[in-house]
XYZ file of C-alpha atoms in Angstrom:
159
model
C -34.855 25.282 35.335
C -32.470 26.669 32.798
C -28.450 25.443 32.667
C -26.492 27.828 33.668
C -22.644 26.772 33.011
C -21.266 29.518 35.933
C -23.164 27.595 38.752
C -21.818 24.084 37.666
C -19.179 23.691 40.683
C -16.814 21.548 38.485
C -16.464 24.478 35.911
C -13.463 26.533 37.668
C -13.019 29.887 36.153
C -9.395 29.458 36.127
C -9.566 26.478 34.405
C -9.662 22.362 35.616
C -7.945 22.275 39.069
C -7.213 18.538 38.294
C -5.599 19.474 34.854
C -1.604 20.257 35.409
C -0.645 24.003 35.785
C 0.513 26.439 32.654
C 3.129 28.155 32.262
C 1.406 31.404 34.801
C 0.732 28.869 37.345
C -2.492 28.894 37.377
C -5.090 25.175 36.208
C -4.574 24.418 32.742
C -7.040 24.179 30.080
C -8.265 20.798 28.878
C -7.015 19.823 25.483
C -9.361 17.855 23.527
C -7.720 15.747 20.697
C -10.223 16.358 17.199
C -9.450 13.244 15.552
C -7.750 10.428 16.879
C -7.675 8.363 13.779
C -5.857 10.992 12.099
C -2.267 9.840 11.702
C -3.526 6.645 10.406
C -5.615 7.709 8.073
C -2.792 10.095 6.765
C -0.555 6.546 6.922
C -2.808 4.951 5.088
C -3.203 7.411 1.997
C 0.963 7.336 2.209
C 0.801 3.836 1.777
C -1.934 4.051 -0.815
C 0.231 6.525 -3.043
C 3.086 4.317 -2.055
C 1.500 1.033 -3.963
C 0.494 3.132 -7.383
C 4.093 4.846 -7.806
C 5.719 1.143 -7.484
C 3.459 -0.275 -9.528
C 5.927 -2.270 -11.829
C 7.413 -4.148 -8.611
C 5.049 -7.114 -7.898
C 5.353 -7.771 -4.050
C 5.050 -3.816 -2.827
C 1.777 -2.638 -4.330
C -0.152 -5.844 -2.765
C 1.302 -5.736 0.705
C 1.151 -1.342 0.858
C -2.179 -1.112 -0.651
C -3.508 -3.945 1.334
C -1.952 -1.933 4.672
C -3.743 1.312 3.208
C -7.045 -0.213 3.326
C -6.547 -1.351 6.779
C -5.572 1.200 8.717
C -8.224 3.296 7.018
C -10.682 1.511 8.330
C -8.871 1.448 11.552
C -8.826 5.106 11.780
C -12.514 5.623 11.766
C -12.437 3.752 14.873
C -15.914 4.416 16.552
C -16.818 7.437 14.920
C -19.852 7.596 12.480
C -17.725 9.339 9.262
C -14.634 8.442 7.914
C -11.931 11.083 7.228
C -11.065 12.752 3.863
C -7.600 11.005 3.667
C -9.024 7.337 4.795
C -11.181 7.989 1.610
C -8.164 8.390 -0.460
C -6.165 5.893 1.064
C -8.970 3.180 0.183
C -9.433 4.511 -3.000
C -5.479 4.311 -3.898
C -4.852 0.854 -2.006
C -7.792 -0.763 -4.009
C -6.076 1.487 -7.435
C -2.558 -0.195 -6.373
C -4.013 -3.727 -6.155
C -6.162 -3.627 -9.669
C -3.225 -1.734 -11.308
C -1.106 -4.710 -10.339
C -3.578 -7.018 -10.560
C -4.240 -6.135 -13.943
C -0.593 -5.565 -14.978
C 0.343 -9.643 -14.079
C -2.717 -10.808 -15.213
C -2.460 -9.634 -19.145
C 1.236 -11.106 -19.092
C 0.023 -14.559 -17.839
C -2.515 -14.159 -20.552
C -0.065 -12.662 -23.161
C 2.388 -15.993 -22.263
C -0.471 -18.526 -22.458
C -1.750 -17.077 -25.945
C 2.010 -17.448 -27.390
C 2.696 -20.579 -29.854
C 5.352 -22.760 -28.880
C 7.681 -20.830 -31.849
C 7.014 -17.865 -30.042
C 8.093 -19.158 -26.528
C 11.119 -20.535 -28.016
C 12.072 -16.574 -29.897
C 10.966 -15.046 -26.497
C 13.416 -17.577 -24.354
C 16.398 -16.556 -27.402
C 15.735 -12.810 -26.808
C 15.758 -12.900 -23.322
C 18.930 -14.746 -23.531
C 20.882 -12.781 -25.545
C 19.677 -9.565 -23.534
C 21.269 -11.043 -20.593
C 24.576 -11.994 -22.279
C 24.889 -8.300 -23.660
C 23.725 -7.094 -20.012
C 26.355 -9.065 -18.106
C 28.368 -10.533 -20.736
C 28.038 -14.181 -19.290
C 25.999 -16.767 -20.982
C 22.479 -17.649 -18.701
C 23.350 -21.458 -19.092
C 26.961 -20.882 -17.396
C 25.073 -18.711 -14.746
C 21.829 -20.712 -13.922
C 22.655 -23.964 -15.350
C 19.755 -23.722 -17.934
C 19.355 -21.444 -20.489
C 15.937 -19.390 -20.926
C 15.537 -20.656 -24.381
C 15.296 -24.561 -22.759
C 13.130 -23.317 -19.953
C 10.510 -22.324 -22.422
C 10.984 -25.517 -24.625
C 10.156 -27.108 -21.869
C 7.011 -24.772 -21.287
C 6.080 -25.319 -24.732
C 5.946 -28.918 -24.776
C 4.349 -28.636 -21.155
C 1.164 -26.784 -22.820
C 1.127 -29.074 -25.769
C 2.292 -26.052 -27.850
């Protein structure tokens, strides 16, 4: 016995009688929706674009591209694939976070290779940037200047 679709007595040939009416009156047609994961996947290659453009800030990338690679996964939600723009918004949140990653871990390096001397010049330049950038001295602002803070540091690390 073959299927035949115009004997099936729930298959209306106006339409689904259960389904609210258009704008002729008569049964509308069921609307399926293609992709329900789509807005977050789309969210989550915003977010992943979002934590490679502010790469130089240090909070942002972490927290956006961490968000990106959650709601990717979230969007594939039972389905077997996952969409195009999940893809890229996994593949830029994990970009943001080793771009960041790698940015703050060469200047902790780059500060623990430095002799003592060079702590000491680095604290003086920094200082002096921040007098001719505000034209107040960073001891009269902070108490300490950022010439002492890296003494400190220096003597800290046996430097």
């Amino acid at each position: 016995m073959e299927y035949n679709p115009n004997n099936n007595p729930y298959n209306q040939p106006g339409g689904n009688p259960y389904m609210p009416p258009n704008s002729n009156g008569y049964p509308g047609q069921r609307q399926y929706i293609r992709n329900p994961g789509k807005p977050l996947a789309t969210a989550s290659m915003i977010l992943g674009i979002v934590s490679i453009v502010t790469m130089f800030t240090v909070y942002i990338p972490f927290i956006c591209g961490s968000l990106a690679i959650v709601l990717a996964i979230l969007s594939k939600g039972y389905g077997k694939k996952m969409l195009t723009t999940a893809r890229v918004g996994i593949g830029t949140g994990i970009g943001g976070i080793v771009l960041i990653a790698s940015v703050v871990g060469s200047l902790v390096a780059m500060i623990l290779s430095l002799s003592g001397d060079d702590l000491v010049n680095f604290g003086r330049q920094m200082d002096r940037q921040f007098e001719q950038q505000t034209g107040q001295e960073l001891e009269d602002v902070f108490g300490q200047s950022y010439e002492d803070i890296m003494k400190q540091y220096a003597e800290l690390m046996g430097k």
